């Protein structure tokens, strides 16, 4: 029996996750932000709701906000929130690299309200 130890994740944590390439078993590390609440993150299925983050700022859609405090969030380059939401298993998380600042967390909440009408 294999025991996997995990750290708790919180809404607005910036993490690096393994994204698979199409039709391949090769993964590439990509940043994302945790959307789900602590209560959800403690679910027995060990899953997280995340939103993708990209450093391709020149291709951002009009409602995909730039992350102003990108260094403080642990990112290596200026980045944007991408309108791509996924559910992943905690096992796909490589590491937590930071947390969004208050202003960027508000931008994320606004983006979510625009793309899913909440």
mmCIF file of C-alpha atoms in Angstrom:
data_model
loop_
_atom_site.group_PDB
_atom_site.id
_atom_site.type_symbol
_atom_site.label_atom_id
_atom_site.label_comp_id
_atom_site.label_asym_id
_atom_site.label_seq_id
_atom_site.Cartn_x
_atom_site.Cartn_y
_atom_site.Cartn_z
ATOM 1 C CA UNK A 1 0.000 0.000 0.000
ATOM 2 C CA UNK A 2 1.389 3.399 -1.046
ATOM 3 C CA UNK A 3 0.785 6.392 1.230
ATOM 4 C CA UNK A 4 0.872 9.787 -0.440
ATOM 5 C CA UNK A 5 1.518 12.758 1.813
ATOM 6 C CA UNK A 6 0.055 16.024 0.563
ATOM 7 C CA UNK A 7 0.101 19.566 1.759
ATOM 8 C CA UNK A 8 -3.103 21.536 2.190
ATOM 9 C CA UNK A 9 -4.002 23.828 -0.689
ATOM 10 C CA UNK A 10 -5.961 27.039 -0.383
ATOM 11 C CA UNK A 11 -7.856 29.262 -2.791
ATOM 12 C CA UNK A 12 -5.437 31.622 -4.610
ATOM 13 C CA UNK A 13 -2.395 29.375 -4.113
ATOM 14 C CA UNK A 14 -0.174 29.441 -7.198
ATOM 15 C CA UNK A 15 1.015 25.946 -8.018
ATOM 16 C CA UNK A 16 2.971 24.136 -10.721
ATOM 17 C CA UNK A 17 1.109 21.171 -12.179
ATOM 18 C CA UNK A 18 1.883 18.420 -14.678
ATOM 19 C CA UNK A 19 -0.053 18.977 -17.926
ATOM 20 C CA UNK A 20 0.037 16.124 -20.438
ATOM 21 C CA UNK A 21 0.711 16.690 -24.125
ATOM 22 C CA UNK A 22 -2.040 15.443 -26.425
ATOM 23 C CA UNK A 23 -1.707 11.722 -27.219
ATOM 24 C CA UNK A 24 1.382 11.334 -25.072
ATOM 25 C CA UNK A 25 2.573 10.259 -21.677
ATOM 26 C CA UNK A 26 4.977 13.214 -21.550
ATOM 27 C CA UNK A 27 4.094 16.018 -19.156
ATOM 28 C CA UNK A 28 5.155 19.635 -19.029
ATOM 29 C CA UNK A 29 5.166 21.725 -15.868
ATOM 30 C CA UNK A 30 2.742 24.657 -16.044
ATOM 31 C CA UNK A 31 1.582 27.221 -13.472
ATOM 32 C CA UNK A 32 -2.014 27.397 -12.284
ATOM 33 C CA UNK A 33 -4.014 28.993 -9.497
ATOM 34 C CA UNK A 34 -6.233 27.068 -7.072
ATOM 35 C CA UNK A 35 -9.890 28.124 -7.358
ATOM 36 C CA UNK A 36 -11.499 25.696 -4.947
ATOM 37 C CA UNK A 37 -12.152 26.327 -1.272
ATOM 38 C CA UNK A 38 -10.308 24.649 1.574
ATOM 39 C CA UNK A 39 -13.421 22.572 2.306
ATOM 40 C CA UNK A 40 -13.480 21.308 -1.293
ATOM 41 C CA UNK A 41 -9.724 20.722 -1.323
ATOM 42 C CA UNK A 42 -10.048 18.368 1.650
ATOM 43 C CA UNK A 43 -12.424 16.092 -0.297
ATOM 44 C CA UNK A 44 -11.786 12.381 -0.226
ATOM 45 C CA UNK A 45 -11.058 12.282 -3.948
ATOM 46 C CA UNK A 46 -7.998 14.526 -3.462
ATOM 47 C CA UNK A 47 -8.906 16.847 -6.325
ATOM 48 C CA UNK A 48 -8.489 20.583 -6.872
ATOM 49 C CA UNK A 49 -10.239 23.064 -9.142
ATOM 50 C CA UNK A 50 -7.621 25.157 -10.940
ATOM 51 C CA UNK A 51 -7.275 27.862 -13.574
ATOM 52 C CA UNK A 52 -4.379 27.963 -15.997
ATOM 53 C CA UNK A 53 -1.781 30.730 -15.947
ATOM 54 C CA UNK A 54 0.255 31.613 -19.049
ATOM 55 C CA UNK A 55 3.275 33.788 -19.751
ATOM 56 C CA UNK A 56 1.989 34.331 -23.306
ATOM 57 C CA UNK A 57 0.614 37.764 -22.485
ATOM 58 C CA UNK A 58 0.432 38.866 -26.145
ATOM 59 C CA UNK A 59 -2.304 36.315 -26.948
ATOM 60 C CA UNK A 60 -4.518 37.050 -23.936
ATOM 61 C CA UNK A 61 -8.231 37.501 -24.554
ATOM 62 C CA UNK A 62 -9.685 40.878 -23.490
ATOM 63 C CA UNK A 63 -11.048 39.450 -20.223
ATOM 64 C CA UNK A 64 -7.910 37.451 -19.324
ATOM 65 C CA UNK A 65 -6.259 39.687 -16.754
ATOM 66 C CA UNK A 66 -2.564 40.248 -16.272
ATOM 67 C CA UNK A 67 -1.177 39.226 -12.907
ATOM 68 C CA UNK A 68 0.327 42.434 -11.557
ATOM 69 C CA UNK A 69 2.281 40.980 -8.635
ATOM 70 C CA UNK A 70 3.615 38.040 -10.650
ATOM 71 C CA UNK A 71 6.964 37.849 -8.857
ATOM 72 C CA UNK A 72 5.277 37.839 -5.450
ATOM 73 C CA UNK A 73 3.026 35.010 -6.700
ATOM 74 C CA UNK A 74 6.143 32.950 -7.445
ATOM 75 C CA UNK A 75 5.953 33.244 -11.230
ATOM 76 C CA UNK A 76 9.093 33.566 -13.356
ATOM 77 C CA UNK A 77 7.643 35.905 -16.003
ATOM 78 C CA UNK A 78 4.778 38.384 -16.445
ATOM 79 C CA UNK A 79 1.675 36.215 -16.777
ATOM 80 C CA UNK A 80 -2.083 36.200 -17.320
ATOM 81 C CA UNK A 81 -5.002 34.186 -15.984
ATOM 82 C CA UNK A 82 -6.275 31.985 -18.820
ATOM 83 C CA UNK A 83 -9.975 31.211 -19.127
ATOM 84 C CA UNK A 84 -9.257 27.497 -18.740
ATOM 85 C CA UNK A 85 -10.621 25.737 -15.657
ATOM 86 C CA UNK A 86 -9.874 22.109 -14.804
ATOM 87 C CA UNK A 87 -10.269 19.572 -12.038
ATOM 88 C CA UNK A 88 -7.010 17.777 -11.284
ATOM 89 C CA UNK A 89 -5.840 15.169 -8.833
ATOM 90 C CA UNK A 90 -3.478 16.477 -6.153
ATOM 91 C CA UNK A 91 -0.921 13.970 -7.420
ATOM 92 C CA UNK A 92 -0.439 16.209 -10.485
ATOM 93 C CA UNK A 93 0.773 19.112 -8.328
ATOM 94 C CA UNK A 94 4.549 19.434 -8.464
ATOM 95 C CA UNK A 95 4.869 22.297 -5.984
ATOM 96 C CA UNK A 96 3.283 25.376 -4.494
ATOM 97 C CA UNK A 97 5.237 28.448 -5.592
ATOM 98 C CA UNK A 98 3.279 31.322 -4.079
ATOM 99 C CA UNK A 99 -0.051 32.985 -3.390
ATOM 100 C CA UNK A 100 -1.900 35.717 -5.259
ATOM 101 C CA UNK A 101 -1.898 39.161 -3.728
ATOM 102 C CA UNK A 102 -5.218 40.813 -2.807
ATOM 103 C CA UNK A 103 -5.494 42.868 -6.001
ATOM 104 C CA UNK A 104 -4.817 39.866 -8.249
ATOM 105 C CA UNK A 105 -7.238 37.738 -6.191
ATOM 106 C CA UNK A 106 -9.943 40.358 -6.877
ATOM 107 C CA UNK A 107 -9.111 40.271 -10.598
ATOM 108 C CA UNK A 108 -9.397 36.486 -10.552
ATOM 109 C CA UNK A 109 -12.799 36.685 -8.882
ATOM 110 C CA UNK A 110 -13.944 39.179 -11.539
ATOM 111 C CA UNK A 111 -12.693 36.915 -14.325
ATOM 112 C CA UNK A 112 -14.570 33.966 -12.844
ATOM 113 C CA UNK A 113 -17.781 36.004 -12.700
ATOM 114 C CA UNK A 114 -17.362 36.894 -16.390
ATOM 115 C CA UNK A 115 -16.697 33.398 -17.674
ATOM 116 C CA UNK A 116 -19.133 31.413 -15.523
ATOM 117 C CA UNK A 117 -21.680 34.108 -14.579
ATOM 118 C CA UNK A 118 -21.457 33.891 -10.781
#
